[in-house]
Amino acid sequence: MRKLRSTTFVSLDGVMQAPGGPEEDTSGGFTLGGWTVPFFDEHLGEVMDRFMTPPFDLLLGRRTYDIFAGFWPHASEEEGAGPLNAATKYVASRGRPELGWDRSVLLEGDVAEAVARLKQEDGPELQVHGSGDLLQTLLRSGLVDEVQLLVFPVLLGSGRRLFTDPLPRNLQLLETSTSASGVVVSRYGVDGEVSTGSFG
């Protein structure tokens, strides 16, 4: 069975929209794209290098796929393009888009059912990068094994947020570190239903 892990850049107030550049995603009038860039340092580069050590396949929502496909096929090996270009890209979309990036496959039918079938197959681990709507669908369906969050020390006040309607879940902290620029990197295992109690 294949493991499914996610990684997301998120602000302290939960925004995940357009972390990489001003024009990456301006939907909803968002004007603060590129908010991660001033904080990126050697430690965060090492974190992402470890996460993206091949082999892996990608699960991407349509918006994230379009952003990635506009950049990574033209990027250099030094920029980290090799593993992403070599991976099979499974794309969740409500339409039937043209997928021009090599090794791209449109997920047919119900997304959660399609991903559940992929997890049962032999193959490398499955990774979700960004793709907030897709990630929430997979979390609600109990298909995500690990969630990695890179929480940046910035309040954005607006923009698309990562968790808008998640199914309640306990998370178990597996690993954490902090970069010199103040970014907290936390890796969690998804650990079943929420436990409650009382101090009284």
PDB file of C-alpha atoms in Angstrom:
ATOM      1  CA  MET A   1       0.000   0.000   0.000  1.00  0.00           C
ATOM      2  CA  ARG A   2       1.337   3.413  -0.963  1.00  0.00           C
ATOM      3  CA  LYS A   3       1.764   6.145   1.654  1.00  0.00           C
ATOM      4  CA  LEU A   4       0.139   9.525   0.981  1.00  0.00           C
ATOM      5  CA  ARG A   5       1.887  12.605   2.366  1.00  0.00           C
ATOM      6  CA  SER A   6       1.148  16.306   1.927  1.00  0.00           C
ATOM      7  CA  THR A   7       3.276  19.422   2.262  1.00  0.00           C
ATOM      8  CA  THR A   8       1.918  22.967   2.430  1.00  0.00           C
ATOM      9  CA  PHE A   9       3.327  26.460   2.924  1.00  0.00           C
ATOM     10  CA  VAL A  10       0.934  28.343   5.204  1.00  0.00           C
ATOM     11  CA  SER A  11       0.880  31.732   6.933  1.00  0.00           C
ATOM     12  CA  LEU A  12       0.304  32.045  10.673  1.00  0.00           C
ATOM     13  CA  ASP A  13      -3.348  32.894   9.969  1.00  0.00           C
ATOM     14  CA  GLY A  14      -3.802  29.856   7.741  1.00  0.00           C
ATOM     15  CA  VAL A  15      -3.454  31.334   4.237  1.00  0.00           C
ATOM     16  CA  MET A  16      -1.886  29.106   1.576  1.00  0.00           C
ATOM     17  CA  GLN A  17      -2.604  31.154  -1.563  1.00  0.00           C
ATOM     18  CA  ALA A  18       0.235  32.167  -3.910  1.00  0.00           C
ATOM     19  CA  PRO A  19       3.253  31.462  -1.697  1.00  0.00           C
ATOM     20  CA  GLY A  20       5.765  31.580  -4.529  1.00  0.00           C
ATOM     21  CA  GLY A  21       5.224  34.796  -6.486  1.00  0.00           C
ATOM     22  CA  PRO A  22       3.053  37.888  -7.096  1.00  0.00           C
ATOM     23  CA  GLU A  23       1.386  36.500 -10.238  1.00  0.00           C
ATOM     24  CA  GLU A  24       1.066  32.901  -9.059  1.00  0.00           C
ATOM     25  CA  ASP A  25      -2.600  33.157  -8.025  1.00  0.00           C
ATOM     26  CA  THR A  26      -4.369  36.517  -7.873  1.00  0.00           C
ATOM     27  CA  SER A  27      -7.889  35.073  -7.678  1.00  0.00           C
ATOM     28  CA  GLY A  28     -10.204  36.866  -5.275  1.00  0.00           C
ATOM     29  CA  GLY A  29      -8.097  40.020  -5.639  1.00  0.00           C
ATOM     30  CA  PHE A  30      -5.193  38.551  -3.663  1.00  0.00           C
ATOM     31  CA  THR A  31      -2.207  40.938  -3.888  1.00  0.00           C
ATOM     32  CA  LEU A  32       0.343  39.430  -1.491  1.00  0.00           C
ATOM     33  CA  GLY A  33       1.690  36.591  -3.626  1.00  0.00           C
ATOM     34  CA  GLY A  34       5.282  35.621  -2.913  1.00  0.00           C
ATOM     35  CA  TRP A  35       4.971  35.964   0.862  1.00  0.00           C
ATOM     36  CA  THR A  36       7.251  32.972   1.567  1.00  0.00           C
ATOM     37  CA  VAL A  37      10.204  34.267  -0.434  1.00  0.00           C
ATOM     38  CA  PRO A  38      11.775  36.603   2.193  1.00  0.00           C
ATOM     39  CA  PHE A  39      11.854  33.735   4.703  1.00  0.00           C
ATOM     40  CA  PHE A  40      13.331  31.016   2.510  1.00  0.00           C
ATOM     41  CA  ASP A  41      16.728  29.846   3.719  1.00  0.00           C
ATOM     42  CA  GLU A  42      19.075  26.874   3.585  1.00  0.00           C
ATOM     43  CA  HIS A  43      17.145  24.911   6.210  1.00  0.00           C
ATOM     44  CA  LEU A  44      13.874  25.130   4.279  1.00  0.00           C
ATOM     45  CA  GLY A  45      15.691  24.069   1.134  1.00  0.00           C
ATOM     46  CA  GLU A  46      16.973  21.005   2.968  1.00  0.00           C
ATOM     47  CA  VAL A  47      13.470  20.228   4.290  1.00  0.00           C
ATOM     48  CA  MET A  48      12.009  20.271   0.794  1.00  0.00           C
ATOM     49  CA  ASP A  49      14.930  18.315  -0.660  1.00  0.00           C
ATOM     50  CA  ARG A  50      14.309  15.560   1.895  1.00  0.00           C
ATOM     51  CA  PHE A  51      10.578  15.563   1.243  1.00  0.00           C
ATOM     52  CA  MET A  52      11.063  15.306  -2.504  1.00  0.00           C
ATOM     53  CA  THR A  53      13.678  12.581  -2.501  1.00  0.00           C
ATOM     54  CA  PRO A  54      12.616  10.227  -5.309  1.00  0.00           C
ATOM     55  CA  PRO A  55      10.782   8.100  -5.985  1.00  0.00           C
ATOM     56  CA  PHE A  56       7.332   9.675  -5.577  1.00  0.00           C
ATOM     57  CA  ASP A  57       4.256  10.485  -7.623  1.00  0.00           C
ATOM     58  CA  LEU A  58       2.270  13.714  -7.342  1.00  0.00           C
ATOM     59  CA  LEU A  59      -1.403  14.332  -6.625  1.00  0.00           C
ATOM     60  CA  LEU A  60      -2.323  17.863  -7.684  1.00  0.00           C
ATOM     61  CA  GLY A  61      -5.445  19.966  -7.879  1.00  0.00           C
ATOM     62  CA  ARG A  62      -6.020  21.740 -11.183  1.00  0.00           C
ATOM     63  CA  ARG A  63      -4.892  25.176  -9.960  1.00  0.00           C
ATOM     64  CA  THR A  64      -1.644  23.857  -8.464  1.00  0.00           C
ATOM     65  CA  TYR A  65      -1.032  21.720 -11.547  1.00  0.00           C
ATOM     66  CA  ASP A  66      -1.299  24.766 -13.825  1.00  0.00           C
ATOM     67  CA  ILE A  67       1.129  26.723 -11.611  1.00  0.00           C
ATOM     68  CA  PHE A  68       3.637  23.861 -11.498  1.00  0.00           C
ATOM     69  CA  ALA A  69       3.287  23.073 -15.216  1.00  0.00           C
ATOM     70  CA  GLY A  70       4.025  26.696 -16.066  1.00  0.00           C
ATOM     71  CA  PHE A  71       7.349  26.588 -14.226  1.00  0.00           C
ATOM     72  CA  TRP A  72       8.937  23.206 -13.550  1.00  0.00           C
ATOM     73  CA  PRO A  73       9.222  21.841 -17.122  1.00  0.00           C
ATOM     74  CA  HIS A  74      11.401  24.861 -17.927  1.00  0.00           C
ATOM     75  CA  ALA A  75      13.415  24.905 -14.682  1.00  0.00           C
ATOM     76  CA  SER A  76      16.915  23.514 -14.221  1.00  0.00           C
ATOM     77  CA  GLU A  77      18.156  20.520 -12.264  1.00  0.00           C
ATOM     78  CA  GLU A  78      19.836  22.980  -9.874  1.00  0.00           C
ATOM     79  CA  GLU A  79      16.404  24.454  -9.118  1.00  0.00           C
ATOM     80  CA  GLY A  80      15.120  21.003  -8.163  1.00  0.00           C
ATOM     81  CA  ALA A  81      13.138  20.300 -11.325  1.00  0.00           C
ATOM     82  CA  GLY A  82      14.366  16.743 -11.895  1.00  0.00           C
ATOM     83  CA  PRO A  83      12.244  14.801  -9.367  1.00  0.00           C
ATOM     84  CA  LEU A  84       9.071  16.760 -10.189  1.00  0.00           C
ATOM     85  CA  ASN A  85       9.454  16.318 -13.933  1.00  0.00           C
ATOM     86  CA  ALA A  86      10.205  12.598 -13.516  1.00  0.00           C
ATOM     87  CA  ALA A  87       7.192  11.932 -11.277  1.00  0.00           C
ATOM     88  CA  THR A  88       3.820  10.813 -12.572  1.00  0.00           C
ATOM     89  CA  LYS A  89       1.392  13.695 -11.997  1.00  0.00           C
ATOM     90  CA  TYR A  90      -2.188  12.673 -11.123  1.00  0.00           C
ATOM     91  CA  VAL A  91      -4.498  15.657 -11.602  1.00  0.00           C
ATOM     92  CA  ALA A  92      -7.899  16.241  -9.995  1.00  0.00           C
ATOM     93  CA  SER A  93     -10.134  18.494 -12.081  1.00  0.00           C
ATOM     94  CA  ARG A  94     -13.866  19.059 -12.500  1.00  0.00           C
ATOM     95  CA  GLY A  95     -13.321  19.512 -16.239  1.00  0.00           C
ATOM     96  CA  ARG A  96     -11.219  17.750 -18.850  1.00  0.00           C
ATOM     97  CA  PRO A  97      -8.177  20.006 -19.226  1.00  0.00           C
ATOM     98  CA  GLU A  98      -5.323  19.480 -21.656  1.00  0.00           C
ATOM     99  CA  LEU A  99      -2.399  18.219 -19.614  1.00  0.00           C
ATOM    100  CA  GLY A 100       0.774  19.227 -21.415  1.00  0.00           C
ATOM    101  CA  TRP A 101       3.335  18.363 -18.739  1.00  0.00           C
ATOM    102  CA  ASP A 102       5.000  15.003 -19.384  1.00  0.00           C
ATOM    103  CA  ARG A 103       3.722  12.042 -17.342  1.00  0.00           C
ATOM    104  CA  SER A 104       0.445  13.771 -16.421  1.00  0.00           C
ATOM    105  CA  VAL A 105      -2.708  11.692 -15.870  1.00  0.00           C
ATOM    106  CA  LEU A 106      -6.244  12.991 -15.301  1.00  0.00           C
ATOM    107  CA  LEU A 107      -8.037  11.283 -12.409  1.00  0.00           C
ATOM    108  CA  GLU A 108     -11.334   9.949 -13.743  1.00  0.00           C
ATOM    109  CA  GLY A 109     -14.576   9.806 -11.759  1.00  0.00           C
ATOM    110  CA  ASP A 110     -14.761  10.346  -8.005  1.00  0.00           C
ATOM    111  CA  VAL A 111     -11.415  11.717  -6.825  1.00  0.00           C
ATOM    112  CA  ALA A 112     -11.396  10.004  -3.436  1.00  0.00           C
ATOM    113  CA  GLU A 113     -12.222   6.645  -5.007  1.00  0.00           C
ATOM    114  CA  ALA A 114      -9.522   7.115  -7.658  1.00  0.00           C
ATOM    115  CA  VAL A 115      -6.903   7.981  -5.039  1.00  0.00           C
ATOM    116  CA  ALA A 116      -7.977   5.054  -2.858  1.00  0.00           C
ATOM    117  CA  ARG A 117      -7.305   2.763  -5.825  1.00  0.00           C
ATOM    118  CA  LEU A 118      -3.899   4.364  -6.399  1.00  0.00           C
ATOM    119  CA  LYS A 119      -2.972   3.789  -2.761  1.00  0.00           C
ATOM    120  CA  GLN A 120      -3.711   0.083  -3.142  1.00  0.00           C
ATOM    121  CA  GLU A 121      -1.390  -0.262  -6.133  1.00  0.00           C
ATOM    122  CA  ASP A 122       2.314  -0.979  -6.036  1.00  0.00           C
ATOM    123  CA  GLY A 123       4.401   2.117  -6.617  1.00  0.00           C
ATOM    124  CA  PRO A 124       6.157   5.054  -4.969  1.00  0.00           C
ATOM    125  CA  GLU A 125       4.583   7.215  -2.295  1.00  0.00           C
ATOM    126  CA  LEU A 126       1.979   9.782  -3.291  1.00  0.00           C
ATOM    127  CA  GLN A 127       2.578  13.448  -2.468  1.00  0.00           C
ATOM    128  CA  VAL A 128       0.135  16.358  -2.385  1.00  0.00           C
ATOM    129  CA  HIS A 129       1.814  19.763  -2.790  1.00  0.00           C
ATOM    130  CA  GLY A 130      -0.446  22.719  -1.988  1.00  0.00           C
ATOM    131  CA  SER A 131      -3.775  21.810  -3.629  1.00  0.00           C
ATOM    132  CA  GLY A 132      -5.904  22.808  -0.645  1.00  0.00           C
ATOM    133  CA  ASP A 133      -9.301  21.667  -1.963  1.00  0.00           C
ATOM    134  CA  LEU A 134      -7.893  18.293  -2.983  1.00  0.00           C
ATOM    135  CA  LEU A 135      -6.118  17.872   0.350  1.00  0.00           C
ATOM    136  CA  GLN A 136      -9.326  18.527   2.297  1.00  0.00           C
ATOM    137  CA  THR A 137     -11.195  15.988   0.157  1.00  0.00           C
ATOM    138  CA  LEU A 138      -8.528  13.381   0.848  1.00  0.00           C
ATOM    139  CA  LEU A 139      -8.444  14.165   4.576  1.00  0.00           C
ATOM    140  CA  ARG A 140     -12.229  13.828   4.825  1.00  0.00           C
ATOM    141  CA  SER A 141     -11.932  10.465   3.070  1.00  0.00           C
ATOM    142  CA  GLY A 142      -9.271   9.196   5.475  1.00  0.00           C
ATOM    143  CA  LEU A 143      -6.660   8.800   2.745  1.00  0.00           C
ATOM    144  CA  VAL A 144      -3.867  11.043   4.075  1.00  0.00           C
ATOM    145  CA  ASP A 145      -1.135   9.424   6.174  1.00  0.00           C
ATOM    146  CA  GLU A 146       1.068  12.445   6.946  1.00  0.00           C
ATOM    147  CA  VAL A 147       0.650  16.227   6.855  1.00  0.00           C
ATOM    148  CA  GLN A 148       3.706  18.486   6.709  1.00  0.00           C
ATOM    149  CA  LEU A 149       3.128  22.186   7.398  1.00  0.00           C
ATOM    150  CA  LEU A 150       5.677  24.949   6.930  1.00  0.00           C
ATOM    151  CA  VAL A 151       4.211  27.798   9.000  1.00  0.00           C
ATOM    152  CA  PHE A 152       5.651  31.191   8.064  1.00  0.00           C
ATOM    153  CA  PRO A 153       5.764  34.055  10.594  1.00  0.00           C
ATOM    154  CA  VAL A 154       3.472  36.388   8.677  1.00  0.00           C
ATOM    155  CA  LEU A 155      -0.190  37.423   8.978  1.00  0.00           C
ATOM    156  CA  LEU A 156      -1.818  37.988   5.585  1.00  0.00           C
ATOM    157  CA  GLY A 157      -5.387  38.817   6.596  1.00  0.00           C
ATOM    158  CA  SER A 158      -6.924  37.564   3.353  1.00  0.00           C
ATOM    159  CA  GLY A 159      -6.490  34.833   0.798  1.00  0.00           C
ATOM    160  CA  ARG A 160      -7.449  31.196   0.387  1.00  0.00           C
ATOM    161  CA  ARG A 161      -7.024  29.264   3.620  1.00  0.00           C
ATOM    162  CA  LEU A 162      -5.879  25.692   3.954  1.00  0.00           C
ATOM    163  CA  PHE A 163      -8.411  24.289   6.419  1.00  0.00           C
ATOM    164  CA  THR A 164     -11.922  25.585   5.772  1.00  0.00           C
ATOM    165  CA  ASP A 165     -14.014  22.448   6.305  1.00  0.00           C
ATOM    166  CA  PRO A 166     -11.842  19.573   7.532  1.00  0.00           C
ATOM    167  CA  LEU A 167     -13.148  16.393   9.088  1.00  0.00           C
ATOM    168  CA  PRO A 168     -12.129  16.442  12.778  1.00  0.00           C
ATOM    169  CA  ARG A 169      -8.934  14.426  13.203  1.00  0.00           C
ATOM    170  CA  ASN A 170      -6.235  13.930  15.821  1.00  0.00           C
ATOM    171  CA  LEU A 171      -2.693  14.516  14.596  1.00  0.00           C
ATOM    172  CA  GLN A 172       0.465  13.049  16.100  1.00  0.00           C
ATOM    173  CA  LEU A 173       3.596  15.203  15.906  1.00  0.00           C
ATOM    174  CA  LEU A 174       6.344  13.151  14.268  1.00  0.00           C
ATOM    175  CA  GLU A 175       9.029  15.788  13.740  1.00  0.00           C
ATOM    176  CA  THR A 176       9.490  19.525  14.117  1.00  0.00           C
ATOM    177  CA  SER A 177      12.189  22.088  13.427  1.00  0.00           C
ATOM    178  CA  THR A 178      12.513  25.863  13.151  1.00  0.00           C
ATOM    179  CA  SER A 179      14.494  27.749  10.544  1.00  0.00           C
ATOM    180  CA  ALA A 180      16.692  30.736  11.350  1.00  0.00           C
ATOM    181  CA  SER A 181      14.071  32.913   9.634  1.00  0.00           C
ATOM    182  CA  GLY A 182      11.360  31.721  12.038  1.00  0.00           C
ATOM    183  CA  VAL A 183       9.520  29.199   9.869  1.00  0.00           C
ATOM    184  CA  VAL A 184       8.203  26.276  11.934  1.00  0.00           C
ATOM    185  CA  VAL A 185       8.243  22.980  10.054  1.00  0.00           C
ATOM    186  CA  SER A 186       6.015  20.298  11.564  1.00  0.00           C
ATOM    187  CA  ARG A 187       5.332  16.801  10.280  1.00  0.00           C
ATOM    188  CA  TYR A 188       2.225  15.069  11.621  1.00  0.00           C
ATOM    189  CA  GLY A 189       0.752  11.612  11.307  1.00  0.00           C
ATOM    190  CA  VAL A 190      -3.018  11.499  10.918  1.00  0.00           C
ATOM    191  CA  ASP A 191      -4.097   9.695  14.079  1.00  0.00           C
ATOM    192  CA  GLY A 192      -7.806   8.905  14.073  1.00  0.00           C
ATOM    193  CA  GLU A 193     -10.814  10.615  15.608  1.00  0.00           C
ATOM    194  CA  VAL A 194     -10.523  13.617  17.929  1.00  0.00           C
ATOM    195  CA  SER A 195     -10.201  12.766  21.612  1.00  0.00           C
ATOM    196  CA  THR A 196     -11.890  15.043  24.144  1.00  0.00           C
ATOM    197  CA  GLY A 197     -11.821  15.399  27.904  1.00  0.00           C
ATOM    198  CA  SER A 198     -12.515  17.722  30.814  1.00  0.00           C
ATOM    199  CA  PHE A 199     -10.338  19.595  33.308  1.00  0.00           C
ATOM    200  CA  GLY A 200     -13.180  19.518  35.833  1.00  0.00           C
TER     201      GLY A 200
END
